[in-house]
Coordinates of C-alpha atoms and ligand atoms in Angstrom, one line a residue:
X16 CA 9.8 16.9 17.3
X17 CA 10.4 18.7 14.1
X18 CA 10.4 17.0 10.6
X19 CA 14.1 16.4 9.1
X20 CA 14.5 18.3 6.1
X21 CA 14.0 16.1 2.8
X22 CA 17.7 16.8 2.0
X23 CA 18.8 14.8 5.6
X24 CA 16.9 11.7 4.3
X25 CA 17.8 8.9 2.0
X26 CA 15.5 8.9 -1.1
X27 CA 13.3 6.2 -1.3
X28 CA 10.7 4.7 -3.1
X29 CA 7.2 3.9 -1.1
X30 CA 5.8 0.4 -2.6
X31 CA 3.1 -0.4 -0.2
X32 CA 0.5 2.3 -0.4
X33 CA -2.9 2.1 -0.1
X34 CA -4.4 5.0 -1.8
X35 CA -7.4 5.2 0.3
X36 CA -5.6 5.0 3.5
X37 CA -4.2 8.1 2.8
X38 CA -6.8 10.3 3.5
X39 CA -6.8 12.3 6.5
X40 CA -10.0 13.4 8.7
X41 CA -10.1 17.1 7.6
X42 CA -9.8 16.1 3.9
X43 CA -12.3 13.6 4.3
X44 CA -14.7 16.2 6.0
X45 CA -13.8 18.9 3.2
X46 CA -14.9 15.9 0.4
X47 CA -18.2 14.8 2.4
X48 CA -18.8 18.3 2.4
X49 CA -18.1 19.2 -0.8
X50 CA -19.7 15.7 -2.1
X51 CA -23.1 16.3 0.2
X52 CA -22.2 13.1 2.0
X53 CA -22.8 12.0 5.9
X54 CA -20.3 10.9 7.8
X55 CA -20.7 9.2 10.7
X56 CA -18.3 11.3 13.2
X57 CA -19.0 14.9 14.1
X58 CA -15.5 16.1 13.5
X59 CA -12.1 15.4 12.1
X60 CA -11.0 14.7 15.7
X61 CA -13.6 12.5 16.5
X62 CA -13.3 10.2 13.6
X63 CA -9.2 10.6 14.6
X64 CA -10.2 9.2 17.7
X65 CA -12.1 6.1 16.2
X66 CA -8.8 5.1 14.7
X67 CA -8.0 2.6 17.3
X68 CA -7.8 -1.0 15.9
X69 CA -7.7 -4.6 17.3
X70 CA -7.5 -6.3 14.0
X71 CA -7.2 -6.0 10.0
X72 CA -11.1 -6.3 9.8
X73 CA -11.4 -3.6 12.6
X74 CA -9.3 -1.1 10.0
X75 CA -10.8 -2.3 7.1
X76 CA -14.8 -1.9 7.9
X77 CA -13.7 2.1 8.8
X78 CA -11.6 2.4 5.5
X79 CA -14.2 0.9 3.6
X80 CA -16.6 3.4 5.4
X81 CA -14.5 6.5 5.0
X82 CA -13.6 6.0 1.4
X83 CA -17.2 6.8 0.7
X84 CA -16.7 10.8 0.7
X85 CA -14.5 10.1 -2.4
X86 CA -17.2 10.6 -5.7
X87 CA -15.1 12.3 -8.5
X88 CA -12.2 12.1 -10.6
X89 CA -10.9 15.8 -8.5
X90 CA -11.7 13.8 -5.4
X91 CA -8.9 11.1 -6.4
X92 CA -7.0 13.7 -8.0
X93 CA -6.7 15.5 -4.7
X94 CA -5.8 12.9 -2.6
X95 CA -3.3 11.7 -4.7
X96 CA -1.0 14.6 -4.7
X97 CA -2.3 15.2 -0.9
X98 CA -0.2 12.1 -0.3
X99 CA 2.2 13.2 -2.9
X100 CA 3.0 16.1 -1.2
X101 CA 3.3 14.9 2.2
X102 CA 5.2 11.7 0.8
X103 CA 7.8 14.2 -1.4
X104 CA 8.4 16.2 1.9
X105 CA 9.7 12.6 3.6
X106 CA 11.9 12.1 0.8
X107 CA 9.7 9.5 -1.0
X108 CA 11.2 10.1 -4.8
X109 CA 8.6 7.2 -6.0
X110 CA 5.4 6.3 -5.3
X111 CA 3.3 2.6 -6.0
X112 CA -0.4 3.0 -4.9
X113 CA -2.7 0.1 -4.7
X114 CA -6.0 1.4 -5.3
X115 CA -9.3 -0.3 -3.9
X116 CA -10.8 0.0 -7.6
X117 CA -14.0 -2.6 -6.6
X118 CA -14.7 -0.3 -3.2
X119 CA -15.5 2.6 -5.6
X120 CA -16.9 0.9 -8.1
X121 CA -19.5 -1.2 -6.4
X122 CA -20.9 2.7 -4.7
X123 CA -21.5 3.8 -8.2
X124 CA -18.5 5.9 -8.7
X125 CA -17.7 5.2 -12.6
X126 CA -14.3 3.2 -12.9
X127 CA -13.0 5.9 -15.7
X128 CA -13.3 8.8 -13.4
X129 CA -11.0 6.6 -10.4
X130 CA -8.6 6.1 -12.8
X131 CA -8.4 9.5 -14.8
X132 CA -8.0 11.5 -11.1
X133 CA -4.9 9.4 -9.9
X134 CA -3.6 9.7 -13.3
X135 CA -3.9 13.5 -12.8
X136 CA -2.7 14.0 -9.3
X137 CA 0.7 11.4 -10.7
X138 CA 0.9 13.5 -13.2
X139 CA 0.8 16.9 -11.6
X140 CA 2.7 15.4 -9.0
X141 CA 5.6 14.4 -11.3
X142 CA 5.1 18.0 -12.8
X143 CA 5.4 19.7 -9.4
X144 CA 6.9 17.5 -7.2
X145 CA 9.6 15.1 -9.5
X146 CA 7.9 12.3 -7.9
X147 CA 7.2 9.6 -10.3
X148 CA 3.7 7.4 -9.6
X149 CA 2.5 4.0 -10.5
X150 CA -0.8 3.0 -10.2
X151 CA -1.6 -0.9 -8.7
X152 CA -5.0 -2.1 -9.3
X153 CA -5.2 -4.2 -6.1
X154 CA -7.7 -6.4 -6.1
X155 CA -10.4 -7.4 -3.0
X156 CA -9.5 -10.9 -1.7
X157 CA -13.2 -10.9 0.2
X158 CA -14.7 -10.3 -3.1
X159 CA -15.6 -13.1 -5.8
X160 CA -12.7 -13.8 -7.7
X161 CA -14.8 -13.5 -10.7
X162 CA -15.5 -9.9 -10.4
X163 CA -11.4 -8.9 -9.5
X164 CA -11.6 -10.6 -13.2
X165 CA -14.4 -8.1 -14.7
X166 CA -12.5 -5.3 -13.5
X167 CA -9.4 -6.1 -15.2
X168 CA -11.3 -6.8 -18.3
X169 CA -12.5 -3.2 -17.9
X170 CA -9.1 -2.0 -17.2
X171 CA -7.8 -3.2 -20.4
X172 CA -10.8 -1.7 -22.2
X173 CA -10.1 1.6 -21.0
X174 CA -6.3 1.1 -21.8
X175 CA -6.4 2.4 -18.0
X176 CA -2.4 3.7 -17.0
X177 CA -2.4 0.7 -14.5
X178 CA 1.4 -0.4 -14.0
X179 CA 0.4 -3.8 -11.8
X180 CA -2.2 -5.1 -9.8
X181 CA -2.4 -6.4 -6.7
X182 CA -4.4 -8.5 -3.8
X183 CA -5.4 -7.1 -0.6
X184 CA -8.4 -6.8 2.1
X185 CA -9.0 -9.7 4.2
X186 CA -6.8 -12.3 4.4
X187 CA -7.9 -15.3 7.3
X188 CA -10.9 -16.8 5.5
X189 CA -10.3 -16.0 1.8
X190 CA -7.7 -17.9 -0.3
X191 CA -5.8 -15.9 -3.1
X192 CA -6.0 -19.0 -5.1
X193 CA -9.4 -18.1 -7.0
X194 CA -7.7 -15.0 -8.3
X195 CA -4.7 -17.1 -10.4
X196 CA -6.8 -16.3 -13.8
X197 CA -7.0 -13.1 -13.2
X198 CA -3.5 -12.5 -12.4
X199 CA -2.4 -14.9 -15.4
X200 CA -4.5 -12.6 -17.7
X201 CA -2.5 -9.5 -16.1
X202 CA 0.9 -11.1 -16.4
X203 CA -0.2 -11.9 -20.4
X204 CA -0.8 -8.2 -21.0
X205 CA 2.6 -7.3 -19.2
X206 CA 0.8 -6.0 -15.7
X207 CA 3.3 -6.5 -12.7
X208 CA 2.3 -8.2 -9.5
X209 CA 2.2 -8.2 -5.9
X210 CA 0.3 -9.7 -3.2
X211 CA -0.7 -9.1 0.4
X212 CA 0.4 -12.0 2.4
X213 CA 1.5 -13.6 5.9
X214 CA 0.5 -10.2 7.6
X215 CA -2.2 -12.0 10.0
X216 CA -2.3 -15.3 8.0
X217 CA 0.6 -18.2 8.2
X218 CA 3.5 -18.5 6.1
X219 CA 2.2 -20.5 3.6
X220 CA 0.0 -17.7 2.1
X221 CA 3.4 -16.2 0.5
X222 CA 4.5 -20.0 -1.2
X223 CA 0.0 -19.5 -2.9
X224 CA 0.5 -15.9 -3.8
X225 CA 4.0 -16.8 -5.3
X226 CA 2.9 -20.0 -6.9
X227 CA -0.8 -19.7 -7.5
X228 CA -0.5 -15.7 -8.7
X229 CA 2.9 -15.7 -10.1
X230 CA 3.5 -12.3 -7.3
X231 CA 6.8 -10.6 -8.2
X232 CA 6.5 -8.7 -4.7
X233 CA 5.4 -9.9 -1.2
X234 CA 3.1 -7.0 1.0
X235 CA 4.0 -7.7 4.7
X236 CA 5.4 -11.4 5.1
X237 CA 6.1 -11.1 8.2
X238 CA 5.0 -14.5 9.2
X239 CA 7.2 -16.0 6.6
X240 CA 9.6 -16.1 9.5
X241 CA 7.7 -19.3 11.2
X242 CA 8.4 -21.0 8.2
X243 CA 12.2 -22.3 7.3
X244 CA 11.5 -23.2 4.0
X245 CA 9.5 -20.1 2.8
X246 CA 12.6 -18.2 4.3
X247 CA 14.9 -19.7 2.4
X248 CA 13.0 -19.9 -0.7
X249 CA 12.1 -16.2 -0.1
X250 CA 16.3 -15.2 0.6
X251 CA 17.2 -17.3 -2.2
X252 CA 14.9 -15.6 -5.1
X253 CA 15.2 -12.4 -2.8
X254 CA 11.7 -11.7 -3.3
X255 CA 10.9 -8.0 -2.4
X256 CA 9.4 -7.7 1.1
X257 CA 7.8 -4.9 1.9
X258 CA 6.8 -4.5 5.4
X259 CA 5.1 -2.0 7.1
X260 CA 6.3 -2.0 10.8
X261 CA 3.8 0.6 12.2
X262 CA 1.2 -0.9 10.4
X263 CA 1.9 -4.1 12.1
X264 CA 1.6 -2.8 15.7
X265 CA -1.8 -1.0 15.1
X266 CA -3.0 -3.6 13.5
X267 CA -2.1 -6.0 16.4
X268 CA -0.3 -8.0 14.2
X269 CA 3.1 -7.4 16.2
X270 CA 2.6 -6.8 20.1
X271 CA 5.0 -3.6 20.2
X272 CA 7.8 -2.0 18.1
X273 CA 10.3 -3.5 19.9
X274 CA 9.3 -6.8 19.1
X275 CA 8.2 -6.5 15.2
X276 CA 10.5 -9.2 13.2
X277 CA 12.4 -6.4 11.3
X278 CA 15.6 -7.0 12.7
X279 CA 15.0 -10.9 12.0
X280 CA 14.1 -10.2 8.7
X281 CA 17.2 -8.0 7.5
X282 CA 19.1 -11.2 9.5
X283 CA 18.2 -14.1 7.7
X284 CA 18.5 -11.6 4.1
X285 CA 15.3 -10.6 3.1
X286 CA 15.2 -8.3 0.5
X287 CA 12.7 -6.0 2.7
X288 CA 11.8 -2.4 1.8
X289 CA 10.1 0.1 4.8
X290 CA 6.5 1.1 4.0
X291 CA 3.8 2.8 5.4
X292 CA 0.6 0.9 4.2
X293 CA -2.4 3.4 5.4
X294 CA -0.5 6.6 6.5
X295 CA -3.5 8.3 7.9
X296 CA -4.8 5.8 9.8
X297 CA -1.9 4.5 11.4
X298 CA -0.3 7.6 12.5
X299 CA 2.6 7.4 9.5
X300 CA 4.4 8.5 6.8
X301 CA 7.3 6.7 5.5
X302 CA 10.0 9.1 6.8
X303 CA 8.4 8.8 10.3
X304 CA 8.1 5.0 9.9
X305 CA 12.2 4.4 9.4
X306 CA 12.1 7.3 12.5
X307 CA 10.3 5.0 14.6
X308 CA 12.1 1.4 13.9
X309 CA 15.4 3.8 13.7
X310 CA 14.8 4.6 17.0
X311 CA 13.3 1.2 18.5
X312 CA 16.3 -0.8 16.8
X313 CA 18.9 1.8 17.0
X314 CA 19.6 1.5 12.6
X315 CA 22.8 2.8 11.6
X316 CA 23.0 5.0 8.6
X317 CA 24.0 2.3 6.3
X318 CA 21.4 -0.2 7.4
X319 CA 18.8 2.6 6.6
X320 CA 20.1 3.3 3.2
X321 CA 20.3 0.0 2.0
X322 CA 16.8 0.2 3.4
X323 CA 15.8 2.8 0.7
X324 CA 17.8 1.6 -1.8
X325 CA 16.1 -2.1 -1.5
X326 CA 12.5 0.0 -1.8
X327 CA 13.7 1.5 -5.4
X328 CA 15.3 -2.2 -6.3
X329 CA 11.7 -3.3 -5.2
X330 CA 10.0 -1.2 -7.5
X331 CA 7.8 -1.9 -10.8
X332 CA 10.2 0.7 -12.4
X333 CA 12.6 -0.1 -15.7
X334 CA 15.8 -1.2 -14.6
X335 CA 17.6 2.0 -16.5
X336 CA 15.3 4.1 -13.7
X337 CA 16.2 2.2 -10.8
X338 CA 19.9 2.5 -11.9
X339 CA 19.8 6.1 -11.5
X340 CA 17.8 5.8 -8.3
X341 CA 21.0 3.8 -6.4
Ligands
HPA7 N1 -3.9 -5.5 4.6 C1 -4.8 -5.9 3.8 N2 -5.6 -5.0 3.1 C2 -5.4 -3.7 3.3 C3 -4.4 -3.3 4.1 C4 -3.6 -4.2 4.8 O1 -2.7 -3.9 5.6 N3 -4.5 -1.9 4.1 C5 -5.4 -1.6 3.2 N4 -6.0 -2.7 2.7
ZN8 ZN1 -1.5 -3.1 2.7

């Protein structure tokens, strides 16, 4: 099927983004080699064909793995306006990426050089593309809660250009309690923040990230739905949602498409945005997720533009830049 042209799609804003899920096999080859590093698969189509998930955890120990060809502040550079590029071309007009700042860290790769190359592919991306970035430091929810703390310290060192910060890896076996100072020390030096919850884990992970971490934003919730109360609590501070359909099925969070809460969701009147989590990996950009759940739950052209208008109302922009947005 061909690709609509960027003018036959709403703009939207993408809020759910994990920077390193956004690298594709043949740039990940063209890093290793470039880097001198091994990876495990003997071509771009054979580590394609390893993307074939049962779980989060199944995702997340090839991510991890993957993410080591990235070494340099031009590594991050170039994958951030990879994605830019291929996100600008679905009509994406702003971007939100969660980086996995502890991944790189922890390998050696100095924290100034992460930061400095997605600073540079936003800003050449704004440059070339009009796109406007924000970078979310998203903290490691299988890590100590201590160390999410160290790295913020050394974000604030730096003066890094980090707009929020976020919690996401694991989330059955790992509370996102312990990380309440380190989001309170965020919200004191005016950070946003958002947290992954009730993807695999129950309802009650959104009322802890909401009350424990102060999140302004919700990643997934899905499984807020098995839970009245959260709903309504959720509806009535229309909390932004965003929810990552695709995502959800190759995960094996949701069965199939066709049965993937959406439709509940927009029902009950959740403020819920359409996101594509780890585009590469899942087979997804944004403009072919709202393709996909357009087609499974026949969306009418109105339903899908609310859609990307709730993504820009969802954003960590100023107001005065969402208002010319919608
Ligand atoms: N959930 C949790 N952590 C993640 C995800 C996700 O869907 N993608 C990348 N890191
Ligand atoms: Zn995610």
């Amino acid at each position: 099927a061909t690709r609509p042209t960027t003018a036959a799609r709403p703009p939207r804003a993408e809020l759910h983004l994990h920077l390193e899920g956004t690298l594709e096999p043949e740039l990940a080859f063209a890093l290793a080699a470039r880097n001198r590093v091994d990876l495990p698969f003997a071509d771009p189509a054979t580590l394609r064909a390893a993307y074939a998930f049962s779980d989060l955890q199944s995702f997340l120990d090839l991510y991890h793995a993957t993410s080591q060809v990235l070494r340099t502040a031009e590594d991050f550079a170039d994958l951030t306006l990879a994605y830019l590029r291929r996100a600008a071309a679905g009509g994406v007009r702003h971007a939100e990426l969660m980086v996995d700042l502890q991944t790189h860290v922890a390998r050696g790769v100095p924290l100034e050089d992460v930061v400095a190359g997605v600073a540079r592919g936003l800003a050449v991306g704004e440059a070339e593309l009009g796109v406007s970035g924000l970078m979310i430091a998203a903290f490691l929810r299988h890590r100590p809660a201590a160390e999410a703390d160290g790295l913020l310290d050394d974000l604030l060192a730096l003066g890094a250009p980090v707009a929020g910060v976020g919690l996401a890896s694991t989330e059955v076996g790992f509370a996102a309690a312990p990380f309440a100072p380190a989001f309170a020390k965020a919200a004191a030096h005016g950070l946003r923040r958002t947290a992954h919850a009730a993807e695999e884990g129950p309802a009650w992970h959104v009322t802890e990230v909401l009350d424990a971490l102060g999140a302004e934003r919700v990643d997934h919730g899905i499984r807020a739905l098995e839970d009245a109360e959260v709903v309504a609590r959720l509806v009535r501070e229309q909390v932004p949602l965003t929810v990552c359909p695709v995502s959800n099925v190759r995960l094996g969070a949701v069965a199939s498409l066709g049965e993937h809460p959406l439709p509940a969701m927009l029902a009950a009147g959740l403020n819920v945005s359409l996101n594509s989590d780890d585009p590469s990996y899942f087979g997804g950009y944004v403009d072919e997720v709202d393709d996909a759940v357009t087609a499974a739950f026949g969306l009418t052209r109105d339903q899908r533009a609310d859609l990307a208008a709730a993504s820009f109302r969802g954003s960590f922009l100023p107001a005065e830049q969402v208002a010319r947005h919608v």
